Short mmCIF file of C-alpha atoms in Angstrom, two decimals:
data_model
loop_
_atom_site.label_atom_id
_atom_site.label_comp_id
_atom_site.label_asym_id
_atom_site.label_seq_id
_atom_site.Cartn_x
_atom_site.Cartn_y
_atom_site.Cartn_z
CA UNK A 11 -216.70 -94.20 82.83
CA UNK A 12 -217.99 -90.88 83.66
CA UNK A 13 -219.88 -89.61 80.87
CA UNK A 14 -219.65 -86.07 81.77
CA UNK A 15 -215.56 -86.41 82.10
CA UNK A 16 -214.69 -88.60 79.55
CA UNK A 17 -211.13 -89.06 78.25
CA UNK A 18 -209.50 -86.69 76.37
CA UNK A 19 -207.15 -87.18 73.85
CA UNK A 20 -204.89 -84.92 72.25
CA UNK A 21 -203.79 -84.64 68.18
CA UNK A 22 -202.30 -82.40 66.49
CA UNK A 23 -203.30 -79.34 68.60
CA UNK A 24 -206.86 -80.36 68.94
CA UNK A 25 -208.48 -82.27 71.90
CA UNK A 26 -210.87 -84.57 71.41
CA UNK A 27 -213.50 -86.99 73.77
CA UNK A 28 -213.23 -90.42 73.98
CA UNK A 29 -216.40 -91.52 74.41
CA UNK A 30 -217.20 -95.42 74.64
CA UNK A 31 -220.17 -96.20 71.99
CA UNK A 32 -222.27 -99.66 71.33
CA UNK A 33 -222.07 -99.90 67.42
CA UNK A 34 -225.29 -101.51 65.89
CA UNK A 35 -225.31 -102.92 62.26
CA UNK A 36 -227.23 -100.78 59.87
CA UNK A 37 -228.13 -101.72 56.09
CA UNK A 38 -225.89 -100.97 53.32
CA UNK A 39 -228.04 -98.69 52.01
CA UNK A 40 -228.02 -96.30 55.19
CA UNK A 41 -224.71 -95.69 54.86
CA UNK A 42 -224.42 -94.43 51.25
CA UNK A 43 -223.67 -90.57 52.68
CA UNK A 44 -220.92 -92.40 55.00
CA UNK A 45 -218.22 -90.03 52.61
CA UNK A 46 -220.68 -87.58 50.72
CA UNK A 47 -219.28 -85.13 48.55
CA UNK A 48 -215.57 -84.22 47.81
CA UNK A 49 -216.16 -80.98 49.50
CA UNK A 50 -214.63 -79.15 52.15
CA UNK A 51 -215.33 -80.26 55.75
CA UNK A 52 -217.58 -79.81 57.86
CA UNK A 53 -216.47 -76.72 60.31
CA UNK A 54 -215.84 -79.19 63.62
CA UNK A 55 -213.71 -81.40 61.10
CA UNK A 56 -210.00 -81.56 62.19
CA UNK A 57 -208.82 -80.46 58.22
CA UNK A 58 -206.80 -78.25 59.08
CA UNK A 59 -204.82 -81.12 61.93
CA UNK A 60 -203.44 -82.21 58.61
CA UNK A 61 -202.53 -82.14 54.73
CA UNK A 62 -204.87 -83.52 52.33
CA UNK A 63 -203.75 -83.12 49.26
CA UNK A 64 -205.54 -83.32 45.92
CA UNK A 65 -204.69 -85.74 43.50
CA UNK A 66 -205.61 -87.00 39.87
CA UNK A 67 -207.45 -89.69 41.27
CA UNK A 68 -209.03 -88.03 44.38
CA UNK A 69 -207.17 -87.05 47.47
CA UNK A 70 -204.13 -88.14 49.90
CA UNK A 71 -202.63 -88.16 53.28
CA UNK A 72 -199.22 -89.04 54.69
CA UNK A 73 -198.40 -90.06 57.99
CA UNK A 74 -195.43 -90.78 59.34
CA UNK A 75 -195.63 -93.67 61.49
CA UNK A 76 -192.51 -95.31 63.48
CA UNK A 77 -192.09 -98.60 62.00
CA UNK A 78 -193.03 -100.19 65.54
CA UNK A 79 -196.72 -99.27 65.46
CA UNK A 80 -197.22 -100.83 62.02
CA UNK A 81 -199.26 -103.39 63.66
CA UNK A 82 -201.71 -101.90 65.46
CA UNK A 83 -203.20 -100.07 62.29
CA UNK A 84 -203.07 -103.73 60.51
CA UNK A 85 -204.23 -105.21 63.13
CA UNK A 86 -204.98 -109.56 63.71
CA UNK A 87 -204.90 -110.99 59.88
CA UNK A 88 -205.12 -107.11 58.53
CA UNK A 89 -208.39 -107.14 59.58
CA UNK A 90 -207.74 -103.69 61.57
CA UNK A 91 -206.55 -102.27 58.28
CA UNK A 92 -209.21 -103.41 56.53
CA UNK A 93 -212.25 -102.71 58.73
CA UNK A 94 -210.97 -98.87 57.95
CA UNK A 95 -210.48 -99.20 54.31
CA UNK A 96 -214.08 -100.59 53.66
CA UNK A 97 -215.47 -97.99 56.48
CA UNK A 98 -213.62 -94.92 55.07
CA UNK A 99 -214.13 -96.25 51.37
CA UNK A 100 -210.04 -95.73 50.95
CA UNK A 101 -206.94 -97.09 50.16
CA UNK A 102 -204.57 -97.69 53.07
CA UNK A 103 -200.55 -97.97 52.41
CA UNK A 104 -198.05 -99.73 54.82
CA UNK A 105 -194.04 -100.02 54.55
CA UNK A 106 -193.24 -103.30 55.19
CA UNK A 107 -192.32 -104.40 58.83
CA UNK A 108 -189.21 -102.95 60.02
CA UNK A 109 -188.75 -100.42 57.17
CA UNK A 110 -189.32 -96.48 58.00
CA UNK A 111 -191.48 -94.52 55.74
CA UNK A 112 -194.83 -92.97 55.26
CA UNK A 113 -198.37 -94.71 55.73
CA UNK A 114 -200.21 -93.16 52.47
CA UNK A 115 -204.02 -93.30 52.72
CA UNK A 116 -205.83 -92.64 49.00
CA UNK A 117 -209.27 -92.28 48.15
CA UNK A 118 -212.01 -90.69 45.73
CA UNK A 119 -213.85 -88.33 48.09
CA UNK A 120 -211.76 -86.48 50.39
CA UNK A 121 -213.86 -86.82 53.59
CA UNK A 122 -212.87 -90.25 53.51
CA UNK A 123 -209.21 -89.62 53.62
CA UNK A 124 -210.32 -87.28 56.43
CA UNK A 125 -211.77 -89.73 58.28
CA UNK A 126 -209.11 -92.32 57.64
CA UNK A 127 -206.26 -90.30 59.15
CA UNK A 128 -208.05 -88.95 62.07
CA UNK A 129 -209.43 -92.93 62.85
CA UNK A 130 -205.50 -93.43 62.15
CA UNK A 131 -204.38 -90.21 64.56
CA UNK A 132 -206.53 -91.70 67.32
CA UNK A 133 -205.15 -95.45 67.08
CA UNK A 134 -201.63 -94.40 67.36
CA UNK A 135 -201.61 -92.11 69.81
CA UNK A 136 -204.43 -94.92 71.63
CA UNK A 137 -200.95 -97.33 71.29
CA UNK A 138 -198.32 -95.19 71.61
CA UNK A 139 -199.42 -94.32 75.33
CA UNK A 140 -199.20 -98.17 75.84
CA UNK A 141 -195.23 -98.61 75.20
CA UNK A 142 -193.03 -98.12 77.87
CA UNK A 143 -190.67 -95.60 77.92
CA UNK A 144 -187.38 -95.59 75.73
CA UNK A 145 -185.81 -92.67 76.84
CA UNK A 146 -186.48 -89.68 79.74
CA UNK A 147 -184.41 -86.39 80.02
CA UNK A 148 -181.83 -86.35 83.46
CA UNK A 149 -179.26 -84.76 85.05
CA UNK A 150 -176.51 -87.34 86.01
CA UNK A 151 -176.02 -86.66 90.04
CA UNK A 152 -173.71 -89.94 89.11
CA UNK A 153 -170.61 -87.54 89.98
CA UNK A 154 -166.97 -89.16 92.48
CA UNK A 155 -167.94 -87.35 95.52
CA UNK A 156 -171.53 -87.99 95.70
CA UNK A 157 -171.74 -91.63 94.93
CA UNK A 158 -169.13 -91.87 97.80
CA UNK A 159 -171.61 -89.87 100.37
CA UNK A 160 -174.29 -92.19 98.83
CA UNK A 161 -171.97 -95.62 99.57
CA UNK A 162 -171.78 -93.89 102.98
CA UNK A 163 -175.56 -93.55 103.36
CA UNK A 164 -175.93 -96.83 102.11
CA UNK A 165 -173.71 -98.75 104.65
CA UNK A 166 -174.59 -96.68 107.19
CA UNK A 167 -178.72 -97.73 106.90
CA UNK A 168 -177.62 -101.14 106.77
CA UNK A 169 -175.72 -100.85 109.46
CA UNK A 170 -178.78 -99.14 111.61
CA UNK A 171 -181.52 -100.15 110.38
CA UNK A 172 -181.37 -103.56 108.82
CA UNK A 173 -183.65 -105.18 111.08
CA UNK A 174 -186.68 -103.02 110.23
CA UNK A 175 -189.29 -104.30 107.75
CA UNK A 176 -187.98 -105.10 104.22
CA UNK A 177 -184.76 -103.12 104.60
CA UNK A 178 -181.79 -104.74 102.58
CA UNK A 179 -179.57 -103.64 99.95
CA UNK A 180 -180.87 -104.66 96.91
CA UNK A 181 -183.40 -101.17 97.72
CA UNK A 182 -180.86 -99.48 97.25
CA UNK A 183 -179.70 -97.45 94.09
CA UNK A 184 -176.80 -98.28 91.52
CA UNK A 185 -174.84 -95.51 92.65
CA UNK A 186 -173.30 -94.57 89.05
CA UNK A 187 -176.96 -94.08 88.21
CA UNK A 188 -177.67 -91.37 90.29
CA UNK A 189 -179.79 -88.80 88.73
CA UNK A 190 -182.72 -86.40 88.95
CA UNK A 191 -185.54 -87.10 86.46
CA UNK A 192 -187.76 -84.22 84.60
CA UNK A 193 -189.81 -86.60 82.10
CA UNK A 194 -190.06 -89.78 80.48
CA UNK A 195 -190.75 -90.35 76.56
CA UNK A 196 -191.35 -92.80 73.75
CA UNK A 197 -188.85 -92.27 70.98
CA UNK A 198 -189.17 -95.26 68.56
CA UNK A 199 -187.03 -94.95 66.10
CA UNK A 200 -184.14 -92.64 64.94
CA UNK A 201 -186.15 -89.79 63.75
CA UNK A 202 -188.07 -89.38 67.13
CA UNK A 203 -184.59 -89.91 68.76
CA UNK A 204 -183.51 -86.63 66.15
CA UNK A 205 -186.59 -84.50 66.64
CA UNK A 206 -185.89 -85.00 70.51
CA UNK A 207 -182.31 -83.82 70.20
CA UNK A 208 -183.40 -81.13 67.91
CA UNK A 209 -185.96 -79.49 70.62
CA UNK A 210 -183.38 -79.89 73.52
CA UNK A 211 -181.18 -77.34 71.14
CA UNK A 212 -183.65 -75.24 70.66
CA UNK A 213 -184.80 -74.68 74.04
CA UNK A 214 -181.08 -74.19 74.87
CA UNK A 215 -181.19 -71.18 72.54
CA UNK A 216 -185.20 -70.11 73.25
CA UNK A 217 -184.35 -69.87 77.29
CA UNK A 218 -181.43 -72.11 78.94
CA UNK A 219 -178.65 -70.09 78.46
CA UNK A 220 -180.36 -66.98 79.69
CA UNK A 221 -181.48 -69.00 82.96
CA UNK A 222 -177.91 -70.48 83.28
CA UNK A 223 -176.14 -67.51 81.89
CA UNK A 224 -174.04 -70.16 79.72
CA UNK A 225 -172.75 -71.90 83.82
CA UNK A 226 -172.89 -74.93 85.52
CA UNK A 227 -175.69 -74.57 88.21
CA UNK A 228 -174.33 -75.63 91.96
CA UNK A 229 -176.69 -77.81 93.35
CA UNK A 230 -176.67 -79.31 97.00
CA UNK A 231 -178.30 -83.19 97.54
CA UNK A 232 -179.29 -83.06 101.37
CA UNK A 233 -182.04 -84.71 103.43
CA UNK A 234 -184.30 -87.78 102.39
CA UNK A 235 -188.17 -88.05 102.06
CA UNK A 236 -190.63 -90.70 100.91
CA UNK A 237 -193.16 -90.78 98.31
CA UNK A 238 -196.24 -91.90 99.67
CA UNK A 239 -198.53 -91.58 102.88
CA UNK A 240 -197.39 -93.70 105.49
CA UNK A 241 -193.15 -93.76 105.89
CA UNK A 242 -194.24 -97.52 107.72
CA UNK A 243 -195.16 -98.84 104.14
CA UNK A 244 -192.56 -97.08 101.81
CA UNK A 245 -191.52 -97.81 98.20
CA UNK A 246 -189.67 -94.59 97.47
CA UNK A 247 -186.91 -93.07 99.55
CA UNK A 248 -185.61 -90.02 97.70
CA UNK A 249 -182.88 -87.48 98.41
CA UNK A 250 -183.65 -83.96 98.19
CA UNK A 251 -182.27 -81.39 96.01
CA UNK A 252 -182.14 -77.26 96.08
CA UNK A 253 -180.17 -74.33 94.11
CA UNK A 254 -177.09 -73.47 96.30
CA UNK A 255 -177.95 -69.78 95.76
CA UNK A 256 -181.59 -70.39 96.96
CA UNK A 257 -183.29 -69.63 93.74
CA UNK A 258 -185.47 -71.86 91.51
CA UNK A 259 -183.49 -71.66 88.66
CA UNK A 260 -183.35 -75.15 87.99
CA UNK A 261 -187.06 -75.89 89.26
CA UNK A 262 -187.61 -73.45 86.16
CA UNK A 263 -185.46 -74.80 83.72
CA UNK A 264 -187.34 -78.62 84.58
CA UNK A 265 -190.89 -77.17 83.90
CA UNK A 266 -190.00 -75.33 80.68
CA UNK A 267 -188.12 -78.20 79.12
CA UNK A 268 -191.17 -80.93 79.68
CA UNK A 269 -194.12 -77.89 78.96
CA UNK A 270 -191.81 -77.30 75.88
CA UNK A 271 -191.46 -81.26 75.05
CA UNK A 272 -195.25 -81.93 75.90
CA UNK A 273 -195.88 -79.14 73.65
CA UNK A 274 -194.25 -81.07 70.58
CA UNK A 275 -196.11 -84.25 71.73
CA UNK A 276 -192.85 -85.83 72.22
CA UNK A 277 -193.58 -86.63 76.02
CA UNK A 278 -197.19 -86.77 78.43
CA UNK A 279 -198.14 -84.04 80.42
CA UNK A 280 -198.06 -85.80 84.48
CA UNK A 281 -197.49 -83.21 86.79
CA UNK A 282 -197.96 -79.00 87.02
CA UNK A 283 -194.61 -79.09 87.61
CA UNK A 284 -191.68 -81.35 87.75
CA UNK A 285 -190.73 -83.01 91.20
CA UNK A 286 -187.01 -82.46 91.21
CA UNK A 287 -185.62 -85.90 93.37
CA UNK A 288 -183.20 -88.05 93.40
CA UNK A 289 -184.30 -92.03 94.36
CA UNK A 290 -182.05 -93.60 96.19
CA UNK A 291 -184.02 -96.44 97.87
CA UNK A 292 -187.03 -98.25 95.14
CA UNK A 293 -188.80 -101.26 96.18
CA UNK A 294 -188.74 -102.17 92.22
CA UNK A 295 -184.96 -102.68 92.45
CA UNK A 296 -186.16 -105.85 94.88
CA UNK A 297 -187.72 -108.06 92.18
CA UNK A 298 -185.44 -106.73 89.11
CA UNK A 299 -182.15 -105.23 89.61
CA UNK A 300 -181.34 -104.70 85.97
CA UNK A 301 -184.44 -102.11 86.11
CA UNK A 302 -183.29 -98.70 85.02
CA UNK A 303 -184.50 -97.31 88.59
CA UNK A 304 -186.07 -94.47 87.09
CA UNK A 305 -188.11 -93.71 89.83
CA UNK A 306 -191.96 -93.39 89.77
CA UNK A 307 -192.68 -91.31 87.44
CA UNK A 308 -194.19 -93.30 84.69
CA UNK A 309 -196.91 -94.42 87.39
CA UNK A 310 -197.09 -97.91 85.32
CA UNK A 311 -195.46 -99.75 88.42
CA UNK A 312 -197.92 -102.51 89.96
CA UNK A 313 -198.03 -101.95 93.39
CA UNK A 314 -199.72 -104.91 94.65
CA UNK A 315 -196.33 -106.70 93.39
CA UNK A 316 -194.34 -104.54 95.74
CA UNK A 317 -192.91 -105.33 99.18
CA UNK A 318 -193.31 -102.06 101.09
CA UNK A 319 -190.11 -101.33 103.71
CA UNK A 320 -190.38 -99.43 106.96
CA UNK A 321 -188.73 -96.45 106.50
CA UNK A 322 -189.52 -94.53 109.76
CA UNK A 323 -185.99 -95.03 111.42
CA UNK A 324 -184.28 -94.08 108.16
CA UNK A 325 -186.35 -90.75 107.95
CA UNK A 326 -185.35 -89.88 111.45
CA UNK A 327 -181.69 -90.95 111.76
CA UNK A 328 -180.63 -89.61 108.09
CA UNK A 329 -183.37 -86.58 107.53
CA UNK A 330 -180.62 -84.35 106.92
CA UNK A 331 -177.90 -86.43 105.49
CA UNK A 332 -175.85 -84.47 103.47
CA UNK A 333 -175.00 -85.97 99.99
CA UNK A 334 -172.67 -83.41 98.68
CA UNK A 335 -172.72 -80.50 96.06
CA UNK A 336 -172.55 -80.88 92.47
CA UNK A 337 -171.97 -78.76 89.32
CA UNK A 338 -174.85 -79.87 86.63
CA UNK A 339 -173.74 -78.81 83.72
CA UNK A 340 -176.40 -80.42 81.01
CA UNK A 341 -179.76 -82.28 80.30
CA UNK A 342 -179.44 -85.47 78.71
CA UNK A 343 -181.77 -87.62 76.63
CA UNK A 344 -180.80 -90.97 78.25
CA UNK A 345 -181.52 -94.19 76.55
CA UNK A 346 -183.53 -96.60 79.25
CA UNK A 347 -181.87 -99.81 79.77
CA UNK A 348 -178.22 -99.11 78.92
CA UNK A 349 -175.13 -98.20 80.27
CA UNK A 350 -172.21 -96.07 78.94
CA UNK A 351 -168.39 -96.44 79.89
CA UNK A 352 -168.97 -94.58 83.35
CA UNK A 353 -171.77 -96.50 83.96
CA UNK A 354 -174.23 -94.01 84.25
CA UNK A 355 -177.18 -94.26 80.61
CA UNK A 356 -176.27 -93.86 77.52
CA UNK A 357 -176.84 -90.31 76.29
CA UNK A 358 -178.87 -90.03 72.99
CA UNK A 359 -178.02 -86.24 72.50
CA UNK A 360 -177.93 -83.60 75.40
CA UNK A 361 -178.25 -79.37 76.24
CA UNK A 362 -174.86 -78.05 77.45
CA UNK A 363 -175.23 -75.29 79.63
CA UNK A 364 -171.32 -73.87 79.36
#
C-alpha cells in the first residue's frame, strides 16, 4: 500500500485513513491512560460523529446495526467482541441473531465508549462494503415495443454473426429485464429498505418534479457500444440512450439521485457521473443465467472467469440499431434476484414522475 495514499474511509461525515499498523505487545502497566479521564475529547476525536450519552453508571452509545452484520463485531467464538471490550475497558450489547435492535456499548469513562463505537463504525462499514448488492435504483426499458426491437436485434446477431468468437445467445439479455442502471446498494433489512424509499420521496420533492415538470421523459434506445478497450475481446455490449428533446435532463436527474443517496451513505460513490446504458449482451449471463444482469457496475465481476466474445461485426452491422422510444415515467428501488408478475424486478418502493 501506498503510504502517502492510503485508504480512506468514510463515517458519519468524517473521513478517515486506513493505515495498515504492526501491533507490538506492551505491559499492562503502559496502558493504564488507554481511557484517561471522563472528559471531553480530544479536538481530532469524532464526538460529535455520534451521541454519547451520560449515564448513572458512566456513559452510552447506540448503534443501530442490521441484524446481518451481528457477526462480524462478535467475531470467531466472540473473541472479536471481546478483544474490544477488554481494549476499550466497556461493555458491549448484541440482539440476538436474527432480531433487529440496537448494539448498546456501556462503560465508566466516556473515551472508552468513544473509542468503542468508532472501532465499531470502522468494522461495519469495513463489512458492509463486502456484501453484494441487494438492491440498485433503475428505470425499467422492459416496455412491449422495445423488447420486440430487442428480440429483433437478438435474432438478427445470431443470424449474422454467430460464427464469430463466443457469440451465442445465452449473451444475450432477458428481454423483460431491460433497464438502465444509476447505482447499486446494500439494504439489509427493512429499515434500510424504508430509509431508501424515504430519500427517493424526498428527492422527488427537493428536485424531480421541477426537472420533469411532474411528465414522463421520452427517451430514444439507439446504437450499441462496448465497455472495454478492444471490441475483439468484449464482455459488455450496451445500447445507447439520449433525451428525445436533446437535453440532459435525465443525465441530471441520474447524478443527483446517487450524489443525493451517497450523501446518506445508503450507496458508494463509483463514478463522477452516472453512465446511462442499457446491457444487452454480458459475458456473465454465460456461466449463470439466473444472474440479475445488472451490468458492470459493481466492478466485483472476476474477469479472468470470463469468456470474452468478438464483437467487431456486431459494432459495425448494428451501430445504429434503433431500439425504439420509451416514456420513463419513475425510478425504482429494485430488489436483486427477483422477479415481479411482468417479469421485470421486484420494486421495493419507487419516485413517480406524473
Amino acid at each position: 500500500m501506498d503510504v502517502l495514499r492510503p485508504t480512506l474511509v468514510r463515517i458519519g461525515g468524517r473521513v478517515y485513513r486506513k493505515n495498515l499498523i504492526q501491533e507490538q505487545p506492551f505491559p499492562q502497566e503502559e496502558e493504564e491512560d488507554f481511557c484517561a479521564g471522563p472528559g471531553d475529547c480530544a479536538d481530532d476525536d469524532p464526538c460529535d460523529a455520534f451521541v454519547v450519552e451520560e449515564t448513572e453508571r458512566g456513559f452510552q452509545s447506540r448503534v443501530e446495526v442490521p441484524s446481518p452484520l451481528y457477526k462480524y463485531i462478535i467475531g470467531k467464538k466472540g473473541e472479536t467482541k471481546k478483544r474490544l471490550e477488554t481494549e476499550t475497558r466497556t461493555s458491549i450489547s448484541i440482539p440476538k441473531p436474527g432480531v433487529e435492535g440496537e448494539i448498546v456499548i456501556t462503560g465508566q469513562q466516556r473515551s472508552g465508549v468513544v473509542s468503542a463505537r468508532t472501532r465499531i463504525d470502522v468494522l461495519l462499514d469495513s463489512f458492509r462494503k463486502k456484501q453484494p448488492f441487494t438492491h440498485f435504483l433503475s428505470f425499467a426499458l422492459n416496455q412491449p415495443a422495445i423488447q420486440e426491437k430487442f428480440l429483433q436485434f437478438k435474432e438478427e446477431v445470431l443470424e449474422k454473426c454467430s460464427q464469430d468468437h463466443g457469440v451465442s445467445s445465452s449473451l444475450f439479455q432477458n428481454p423483460a429485464k431491460l433497464h438502465l442502471t444509476l447505482g447499486t446498494l446494500v439494504l439489509l433489512n427493512e429499515q434500510e429498505i424504508q430509509k431508501a424509499c424515504d430519500l427517493l420521496q424526498q428527492c422527488k420533492e427537493d428536485f424531480v418534479d421541477q426537472i420533469t415538470g411532474g411528465k414522463p421523459l421520452t427517451v430514444e434506445v439507439a446504437g450499441v457500444e462496448y465497455m472495454n478497450d478492444d471490441p475483439a475481446v468484449t464482455d459488455v455490449l450496451y445500447a445507447k440512450v439520449r433525451m428525445k428533446d436533446g437535453s440532459d435532463r435525465l443525465q441530471v436527474i441520474a447524478d443527483r439521485l446517487v450524489e443525493r443517496f451517497v450523501a446518506s451513505g445508503l450507496m458508494l460513490k463509483e463514478w463522477d457521473r452516472v453512465k446511462l446504458h442499457a446491457t444487452v449482451m454480458n459475458t456473465l449471463f454465460r456461466k449463470d443465467p439466473t444472474e440479475e444482469r445488472n451490468n458492470t457496475m459493481t466492478g466485483k465481476s472476476s474477469f479472468k472467469e470470463r469468456e470474452s466474445f468478438n464483437g467487431r461485426n456486431i459494432l459495425k452491422l448494428f451501430e445504429n440499431f434503433y431500439f425504439g422510444e420509451v416514456q420513463l415515467d419513475s425510478v425504482r428501488l429494485s430488489q436483486r434476484f427477483s422477479s415481479d408478475t411482468s417479469g421485470y424486478y421486484a420494486t421495493s418502493g419507487q419516485l413517480s414522475f406524473s
